XYZ file of N, CA, C and O in Angstrom:
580
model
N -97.009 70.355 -69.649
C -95.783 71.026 -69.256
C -94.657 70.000 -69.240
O -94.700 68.995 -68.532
N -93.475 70.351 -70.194
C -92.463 69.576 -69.829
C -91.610 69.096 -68.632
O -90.689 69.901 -68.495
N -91.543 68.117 -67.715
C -91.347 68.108 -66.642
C -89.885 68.540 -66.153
O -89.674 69.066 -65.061
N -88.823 68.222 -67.188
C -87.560 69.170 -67.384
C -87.150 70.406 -67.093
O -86.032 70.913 -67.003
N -88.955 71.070 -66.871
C -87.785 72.547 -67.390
C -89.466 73.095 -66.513
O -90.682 72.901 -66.491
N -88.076 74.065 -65.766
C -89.241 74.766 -64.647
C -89.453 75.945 -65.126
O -89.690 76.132 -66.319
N -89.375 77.164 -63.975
C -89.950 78.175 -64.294
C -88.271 79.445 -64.317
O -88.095 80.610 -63.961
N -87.332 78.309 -64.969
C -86.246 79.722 -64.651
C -85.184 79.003 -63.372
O -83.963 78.910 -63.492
N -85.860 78.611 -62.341
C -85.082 78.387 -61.128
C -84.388 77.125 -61.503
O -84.787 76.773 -62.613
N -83.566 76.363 -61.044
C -83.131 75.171 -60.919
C -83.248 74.832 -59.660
O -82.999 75.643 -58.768
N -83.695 73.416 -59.378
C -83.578 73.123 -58.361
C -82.340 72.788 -57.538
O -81.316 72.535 -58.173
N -82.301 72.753 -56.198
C -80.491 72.608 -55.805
C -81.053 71.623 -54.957
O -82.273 71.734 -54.837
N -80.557 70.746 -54.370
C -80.595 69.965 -53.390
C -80.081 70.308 -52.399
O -78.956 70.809 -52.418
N -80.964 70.076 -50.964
C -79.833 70.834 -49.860
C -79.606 69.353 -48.972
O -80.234 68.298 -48.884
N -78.612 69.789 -48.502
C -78.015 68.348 -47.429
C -78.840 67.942 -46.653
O -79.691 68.569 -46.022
N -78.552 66.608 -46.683
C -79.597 66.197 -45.480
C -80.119 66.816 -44.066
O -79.106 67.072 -43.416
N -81.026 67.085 -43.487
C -80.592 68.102 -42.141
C -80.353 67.114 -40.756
O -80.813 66.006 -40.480
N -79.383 68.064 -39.982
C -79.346 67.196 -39.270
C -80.611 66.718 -38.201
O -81.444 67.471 -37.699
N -80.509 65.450 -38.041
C -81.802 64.388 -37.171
C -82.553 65.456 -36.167
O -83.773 65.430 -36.007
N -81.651 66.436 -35.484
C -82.452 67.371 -34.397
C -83.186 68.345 -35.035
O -84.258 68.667 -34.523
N -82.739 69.001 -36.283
C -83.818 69.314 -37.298
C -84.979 68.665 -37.360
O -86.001 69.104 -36.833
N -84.916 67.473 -38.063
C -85.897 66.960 -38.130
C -86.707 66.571 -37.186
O -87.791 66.390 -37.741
N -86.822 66.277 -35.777
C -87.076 66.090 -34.782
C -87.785 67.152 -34.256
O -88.862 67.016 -33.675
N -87.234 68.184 -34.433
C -87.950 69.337 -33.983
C -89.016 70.297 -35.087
O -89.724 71.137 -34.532
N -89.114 70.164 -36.610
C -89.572 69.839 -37.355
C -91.341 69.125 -37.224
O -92.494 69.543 -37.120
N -90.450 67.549 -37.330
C -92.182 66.830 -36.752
C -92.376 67.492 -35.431
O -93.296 66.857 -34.916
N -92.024 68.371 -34.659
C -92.736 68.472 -33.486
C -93.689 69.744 -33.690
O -94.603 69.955 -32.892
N -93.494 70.421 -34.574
C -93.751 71.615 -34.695
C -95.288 70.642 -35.850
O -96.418 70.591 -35.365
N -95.124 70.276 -36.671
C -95.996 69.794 -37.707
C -96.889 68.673 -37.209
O -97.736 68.040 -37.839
N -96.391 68.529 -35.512
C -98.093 67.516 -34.608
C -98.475 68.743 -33.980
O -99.409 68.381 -33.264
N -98.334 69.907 -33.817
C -98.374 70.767 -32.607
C -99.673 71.237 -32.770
O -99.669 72.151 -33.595
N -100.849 70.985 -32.309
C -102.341 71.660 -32.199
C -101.970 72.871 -32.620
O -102.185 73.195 -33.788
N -101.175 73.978 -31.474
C -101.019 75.109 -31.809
C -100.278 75.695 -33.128
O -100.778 76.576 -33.828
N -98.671 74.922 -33.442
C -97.996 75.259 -33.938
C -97.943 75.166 -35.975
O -97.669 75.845 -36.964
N -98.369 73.969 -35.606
C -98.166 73.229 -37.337
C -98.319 74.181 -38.512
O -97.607 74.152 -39.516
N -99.718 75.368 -38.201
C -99.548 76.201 -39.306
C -98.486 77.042 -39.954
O -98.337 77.551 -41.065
N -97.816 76.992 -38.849
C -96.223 77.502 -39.443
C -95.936 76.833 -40.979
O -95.693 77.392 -42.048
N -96.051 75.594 -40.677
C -95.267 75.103 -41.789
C -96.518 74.030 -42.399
O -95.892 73.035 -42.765
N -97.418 73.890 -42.562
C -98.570 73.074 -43.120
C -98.624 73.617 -44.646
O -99.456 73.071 -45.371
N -97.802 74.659 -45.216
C -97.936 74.826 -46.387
C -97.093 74.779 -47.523
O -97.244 75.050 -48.715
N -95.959 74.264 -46.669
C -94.778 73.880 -47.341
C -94.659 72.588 -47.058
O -94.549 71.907 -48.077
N -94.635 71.864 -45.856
C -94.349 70.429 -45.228
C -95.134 69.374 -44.709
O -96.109 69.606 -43.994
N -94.865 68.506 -44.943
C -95.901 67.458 -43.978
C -95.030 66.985 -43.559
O -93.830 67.235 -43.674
N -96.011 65.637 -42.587
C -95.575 64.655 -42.055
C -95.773 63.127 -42.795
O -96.884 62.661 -43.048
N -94.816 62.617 -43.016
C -94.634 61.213 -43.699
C -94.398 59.720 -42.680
O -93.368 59.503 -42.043
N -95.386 58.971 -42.713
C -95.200 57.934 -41.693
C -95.262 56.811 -42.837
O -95.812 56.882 -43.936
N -94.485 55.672 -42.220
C -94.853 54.279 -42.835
C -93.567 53.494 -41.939
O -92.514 53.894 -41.441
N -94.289 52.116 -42.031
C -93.475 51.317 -41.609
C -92.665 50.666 -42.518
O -92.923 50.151 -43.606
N -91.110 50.833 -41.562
C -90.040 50.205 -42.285
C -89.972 48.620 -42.591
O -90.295 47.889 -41.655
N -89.531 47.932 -43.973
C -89.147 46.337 -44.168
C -89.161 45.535 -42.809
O -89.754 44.532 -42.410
N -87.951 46.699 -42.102
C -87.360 45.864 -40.237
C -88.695 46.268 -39.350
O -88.549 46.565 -38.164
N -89.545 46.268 -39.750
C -90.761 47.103 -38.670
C -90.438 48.189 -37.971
O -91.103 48.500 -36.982
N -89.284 48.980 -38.419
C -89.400 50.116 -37.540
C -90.062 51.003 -38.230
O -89.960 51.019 -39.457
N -90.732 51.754 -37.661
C -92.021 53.297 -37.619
C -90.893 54.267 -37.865
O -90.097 54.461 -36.946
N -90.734 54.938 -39.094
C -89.783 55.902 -39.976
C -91.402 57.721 -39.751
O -92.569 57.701 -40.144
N -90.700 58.815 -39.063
C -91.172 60.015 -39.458
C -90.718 60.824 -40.654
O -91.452 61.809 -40.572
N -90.362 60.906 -41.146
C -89.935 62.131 -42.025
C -90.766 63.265 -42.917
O -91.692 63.149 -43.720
N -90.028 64.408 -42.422
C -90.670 65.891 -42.564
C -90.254 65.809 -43.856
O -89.133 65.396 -44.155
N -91.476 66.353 -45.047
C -91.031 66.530 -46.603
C -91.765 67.683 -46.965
O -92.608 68.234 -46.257
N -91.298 68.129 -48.446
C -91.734 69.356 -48.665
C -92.437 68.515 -49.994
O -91.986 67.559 -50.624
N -93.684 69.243 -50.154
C -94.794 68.193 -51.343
C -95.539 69.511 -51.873
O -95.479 70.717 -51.636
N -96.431 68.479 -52.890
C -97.471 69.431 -53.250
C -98.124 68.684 -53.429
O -97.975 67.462 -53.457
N -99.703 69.865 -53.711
C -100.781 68.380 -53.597
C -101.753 68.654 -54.391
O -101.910 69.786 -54.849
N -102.758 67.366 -54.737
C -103.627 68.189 -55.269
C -104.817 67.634 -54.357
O -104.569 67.642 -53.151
N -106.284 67.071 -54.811
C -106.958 66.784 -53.587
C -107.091 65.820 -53.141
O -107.730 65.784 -52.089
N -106.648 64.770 -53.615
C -106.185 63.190 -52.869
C -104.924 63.169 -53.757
O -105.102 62.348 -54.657
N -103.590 63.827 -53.852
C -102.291 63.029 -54.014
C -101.789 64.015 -53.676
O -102.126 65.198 -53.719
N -100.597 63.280 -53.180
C -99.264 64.012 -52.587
C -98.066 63.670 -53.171
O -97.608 62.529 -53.230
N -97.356 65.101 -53.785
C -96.341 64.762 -54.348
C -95.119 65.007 -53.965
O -95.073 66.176 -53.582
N -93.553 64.213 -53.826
C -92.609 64.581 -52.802
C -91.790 64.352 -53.562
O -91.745 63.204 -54.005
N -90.610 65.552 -54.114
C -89.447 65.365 -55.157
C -88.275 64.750 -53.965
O -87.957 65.475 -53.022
N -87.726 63.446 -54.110
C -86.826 62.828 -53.552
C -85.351 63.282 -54.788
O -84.904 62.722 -55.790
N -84.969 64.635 -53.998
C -84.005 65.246 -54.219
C -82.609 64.075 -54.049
O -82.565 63.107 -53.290
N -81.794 64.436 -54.796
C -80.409 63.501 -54.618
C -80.705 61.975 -54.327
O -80.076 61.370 -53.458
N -81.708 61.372 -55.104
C -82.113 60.025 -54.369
C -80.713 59.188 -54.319
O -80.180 58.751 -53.299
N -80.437 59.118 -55.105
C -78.685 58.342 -54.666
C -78.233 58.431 -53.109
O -77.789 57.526 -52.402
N -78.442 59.590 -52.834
C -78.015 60.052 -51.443
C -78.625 59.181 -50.251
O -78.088 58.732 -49.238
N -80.186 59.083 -50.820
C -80.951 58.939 -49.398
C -81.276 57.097 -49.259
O -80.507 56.366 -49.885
N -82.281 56.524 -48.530
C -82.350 55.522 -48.479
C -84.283 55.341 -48.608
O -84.882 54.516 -49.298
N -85.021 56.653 -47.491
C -86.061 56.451 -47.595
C -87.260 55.646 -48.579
O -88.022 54.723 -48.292
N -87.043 56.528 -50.033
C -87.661 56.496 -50.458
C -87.786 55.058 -51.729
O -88.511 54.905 -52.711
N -86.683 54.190 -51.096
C -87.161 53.007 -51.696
C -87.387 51.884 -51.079
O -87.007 50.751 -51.372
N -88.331 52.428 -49.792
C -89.369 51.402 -49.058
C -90.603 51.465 -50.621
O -91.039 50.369 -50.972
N -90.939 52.374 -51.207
C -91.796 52.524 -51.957
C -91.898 52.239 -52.954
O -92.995 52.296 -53.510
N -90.344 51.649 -53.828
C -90.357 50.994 -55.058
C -91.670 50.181 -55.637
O -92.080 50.201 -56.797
N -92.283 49.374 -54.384
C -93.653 48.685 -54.979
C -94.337 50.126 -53.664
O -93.937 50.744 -52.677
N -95.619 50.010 -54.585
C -97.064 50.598 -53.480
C -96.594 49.973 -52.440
O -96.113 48.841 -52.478
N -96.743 50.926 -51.086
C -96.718 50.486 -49.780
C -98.141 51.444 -48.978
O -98.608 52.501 -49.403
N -98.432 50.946 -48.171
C -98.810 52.407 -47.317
C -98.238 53.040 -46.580
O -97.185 52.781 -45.998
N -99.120 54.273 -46.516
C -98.057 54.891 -46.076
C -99.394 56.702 -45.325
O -100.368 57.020 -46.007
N -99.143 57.286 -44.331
C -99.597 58.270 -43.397
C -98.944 59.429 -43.258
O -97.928 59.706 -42.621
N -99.808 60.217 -44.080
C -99.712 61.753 -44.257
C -100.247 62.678 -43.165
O -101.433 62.518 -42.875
N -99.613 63.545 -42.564
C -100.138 64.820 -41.442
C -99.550 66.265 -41.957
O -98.466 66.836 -42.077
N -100.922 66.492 -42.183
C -101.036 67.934 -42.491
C -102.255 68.839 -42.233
O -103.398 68.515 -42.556
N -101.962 69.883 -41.685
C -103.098 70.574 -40.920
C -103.710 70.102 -39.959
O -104.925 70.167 -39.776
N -102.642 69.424 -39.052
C -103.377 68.857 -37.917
C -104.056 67.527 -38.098
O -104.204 66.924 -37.035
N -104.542 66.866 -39.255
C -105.042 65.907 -39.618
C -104.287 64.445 -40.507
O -103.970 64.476 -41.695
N -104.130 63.298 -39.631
C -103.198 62.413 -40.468
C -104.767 61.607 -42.076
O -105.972 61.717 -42.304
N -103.915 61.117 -42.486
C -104.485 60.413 -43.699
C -103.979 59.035 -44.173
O -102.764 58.866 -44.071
N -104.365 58.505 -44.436
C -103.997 57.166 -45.044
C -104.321 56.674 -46.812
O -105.277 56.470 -47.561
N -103.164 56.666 -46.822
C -102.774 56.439 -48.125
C -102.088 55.201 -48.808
O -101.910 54.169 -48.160
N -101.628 55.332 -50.380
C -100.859 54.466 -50.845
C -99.891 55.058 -51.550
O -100.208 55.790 -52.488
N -98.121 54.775 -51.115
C -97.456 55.787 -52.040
C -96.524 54.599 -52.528
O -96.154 53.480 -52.173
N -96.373 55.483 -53.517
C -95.504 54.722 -55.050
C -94.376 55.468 -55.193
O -94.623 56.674 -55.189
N -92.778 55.079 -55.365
C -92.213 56.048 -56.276
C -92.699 56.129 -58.038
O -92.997 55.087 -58.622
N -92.721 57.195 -58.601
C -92.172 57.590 -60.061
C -91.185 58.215 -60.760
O -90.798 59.380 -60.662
N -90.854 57.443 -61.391
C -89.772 57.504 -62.460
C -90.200 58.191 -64.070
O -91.334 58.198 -64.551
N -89.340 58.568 -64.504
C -89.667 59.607 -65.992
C -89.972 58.066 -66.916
O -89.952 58.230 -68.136
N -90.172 57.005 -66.558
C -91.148 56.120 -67.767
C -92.038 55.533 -67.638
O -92.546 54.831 -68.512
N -92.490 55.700 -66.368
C -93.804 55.651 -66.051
C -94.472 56.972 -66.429
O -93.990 58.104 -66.451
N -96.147 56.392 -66.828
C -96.603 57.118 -67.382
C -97.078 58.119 -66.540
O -97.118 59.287 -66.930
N -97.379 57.846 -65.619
C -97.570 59.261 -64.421
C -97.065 60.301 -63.950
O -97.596 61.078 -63.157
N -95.699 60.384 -64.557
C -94.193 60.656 -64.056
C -94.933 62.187 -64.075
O -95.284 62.767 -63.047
N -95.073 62.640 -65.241
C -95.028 63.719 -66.209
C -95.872 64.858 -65.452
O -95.597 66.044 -65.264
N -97.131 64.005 -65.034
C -98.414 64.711 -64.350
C -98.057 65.351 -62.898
O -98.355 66.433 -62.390
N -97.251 64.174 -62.409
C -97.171 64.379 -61.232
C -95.404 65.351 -61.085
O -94.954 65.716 -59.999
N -95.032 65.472 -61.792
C -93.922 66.066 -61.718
C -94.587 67.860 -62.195
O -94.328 68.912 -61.610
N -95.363 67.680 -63.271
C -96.240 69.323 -62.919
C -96.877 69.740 -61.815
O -96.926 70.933 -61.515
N -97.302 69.006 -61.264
C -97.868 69.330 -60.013
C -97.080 69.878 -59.187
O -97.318 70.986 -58.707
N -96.060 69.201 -58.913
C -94.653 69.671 -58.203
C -94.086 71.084 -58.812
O -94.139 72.053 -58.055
N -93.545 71.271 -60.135
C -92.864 72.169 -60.730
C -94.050 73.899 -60.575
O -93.711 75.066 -60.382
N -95.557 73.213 -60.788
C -96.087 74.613 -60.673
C -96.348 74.823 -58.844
O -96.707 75.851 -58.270
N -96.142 73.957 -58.455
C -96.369 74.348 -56.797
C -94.687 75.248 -56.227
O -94.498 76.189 -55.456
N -94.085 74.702 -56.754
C -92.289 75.158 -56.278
C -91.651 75.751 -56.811
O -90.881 76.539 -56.263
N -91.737 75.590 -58.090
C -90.970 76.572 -59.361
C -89.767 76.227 -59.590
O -89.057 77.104 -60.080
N -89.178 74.950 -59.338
C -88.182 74.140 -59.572
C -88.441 73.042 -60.516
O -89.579 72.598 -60.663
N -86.992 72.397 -61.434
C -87.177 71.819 -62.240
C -86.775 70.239 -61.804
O -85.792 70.135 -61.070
N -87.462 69.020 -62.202
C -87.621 67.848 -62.079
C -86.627 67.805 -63.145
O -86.603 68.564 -64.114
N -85.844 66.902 -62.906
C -84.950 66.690 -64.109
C -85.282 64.675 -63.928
O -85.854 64.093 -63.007
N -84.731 64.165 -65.038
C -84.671 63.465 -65.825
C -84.146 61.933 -64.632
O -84.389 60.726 -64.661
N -83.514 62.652 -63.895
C -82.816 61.602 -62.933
C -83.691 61.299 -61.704
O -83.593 60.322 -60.962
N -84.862 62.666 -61.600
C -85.093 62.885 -60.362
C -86.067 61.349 -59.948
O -86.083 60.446 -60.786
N -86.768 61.196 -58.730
C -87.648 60.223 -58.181
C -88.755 61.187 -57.344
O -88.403 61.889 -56.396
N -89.987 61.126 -57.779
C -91.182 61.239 -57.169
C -91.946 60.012 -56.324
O -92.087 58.821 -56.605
N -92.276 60.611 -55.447
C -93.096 60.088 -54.341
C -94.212 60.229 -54.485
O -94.601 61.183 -53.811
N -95.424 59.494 -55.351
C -96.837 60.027 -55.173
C -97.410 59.394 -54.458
O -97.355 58.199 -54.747
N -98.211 59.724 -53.245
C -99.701 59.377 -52.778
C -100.501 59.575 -52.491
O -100.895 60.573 -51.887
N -101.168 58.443 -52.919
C -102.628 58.705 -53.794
C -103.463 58.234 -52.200
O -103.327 57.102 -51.735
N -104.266 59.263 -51.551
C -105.090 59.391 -50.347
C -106.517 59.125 -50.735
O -107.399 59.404 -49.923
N -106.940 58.414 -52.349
C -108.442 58.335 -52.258
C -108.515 57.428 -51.294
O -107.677 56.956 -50.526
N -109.920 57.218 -51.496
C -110.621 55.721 -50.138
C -109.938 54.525 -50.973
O -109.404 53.582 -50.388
N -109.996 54.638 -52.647
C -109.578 53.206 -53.394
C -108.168 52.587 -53.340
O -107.830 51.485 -53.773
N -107.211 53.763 -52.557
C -105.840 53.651 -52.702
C -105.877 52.660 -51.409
O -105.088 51.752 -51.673
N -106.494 52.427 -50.037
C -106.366 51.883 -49.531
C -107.029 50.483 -49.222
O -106.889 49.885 -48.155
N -107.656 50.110 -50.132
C -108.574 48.766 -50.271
C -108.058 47.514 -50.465
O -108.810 46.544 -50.561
């Protein structure tokens, strides 16, 4: 599948939300009771920052059975997602259960780009364009060795 071109929709980027969003967000996505609300659209993203600070952020992914994929919409905009320029680790929560992983950004010339940008496009029905930045991580046991 061409990673360009979705199913019809375009993707839009929406503004950052504000911090009490997000805040209330991860609270809902640790919640024993609550998380299934949103465990099928969102996780939870942990890793430690360059400055050692402990970064949460709520993302919308898709997955398959050890990788997680996260379209870093408007990356110009944001800052997150280039703690990950090299492999870092990095702690996934979803369904109540965290994971440990290794995430990478991808770019359209890396050779992974392509795979992992279908994964995304048939989970959402939005199109990866050419500029965009993927977040993959890879949750086998080998990603963390």
């Amino acid at each position: 599948m061409d990673p360009n071109r979705g199913t019809g929709r375009r993707h839009r980027h929406a503004h950052r939300p504000p911090a009490l969003v997000n805040r209330a967000t991860l609270a809902i996505l640790r919640s024993p009771r609550w998380h299934r609300l949103l465990d099928a659209q969102l996780c939870e993203l942990r890793y430690r920052a360059n400055d050692g600070r402990d970064i949460s952020l709520p993302v919308l992914y898709a997955a398959t059975d050890d990788r997680y994929v996260v379209l870093v919409g408007d990356a110009s905009d944001k800052r997150w997602w280039r703690h990950f320029r090299r492999p870092g680790p990095v702690e996934v929560r979803r369904g109540g259960r965290c994971r440990t992983g290794l995430g990478r950004i991808l770019t359209p010339p890396d050779p992974a780009f392509g795979a992992a940008a279908d994964i995304y496009v048939r989970r959402h029905a939005v199109r990866v364009g050419p500029n965009d930045q993927l977040l993959a991580v890879d949750l086998s046991p080998q990603a963390t060795d």
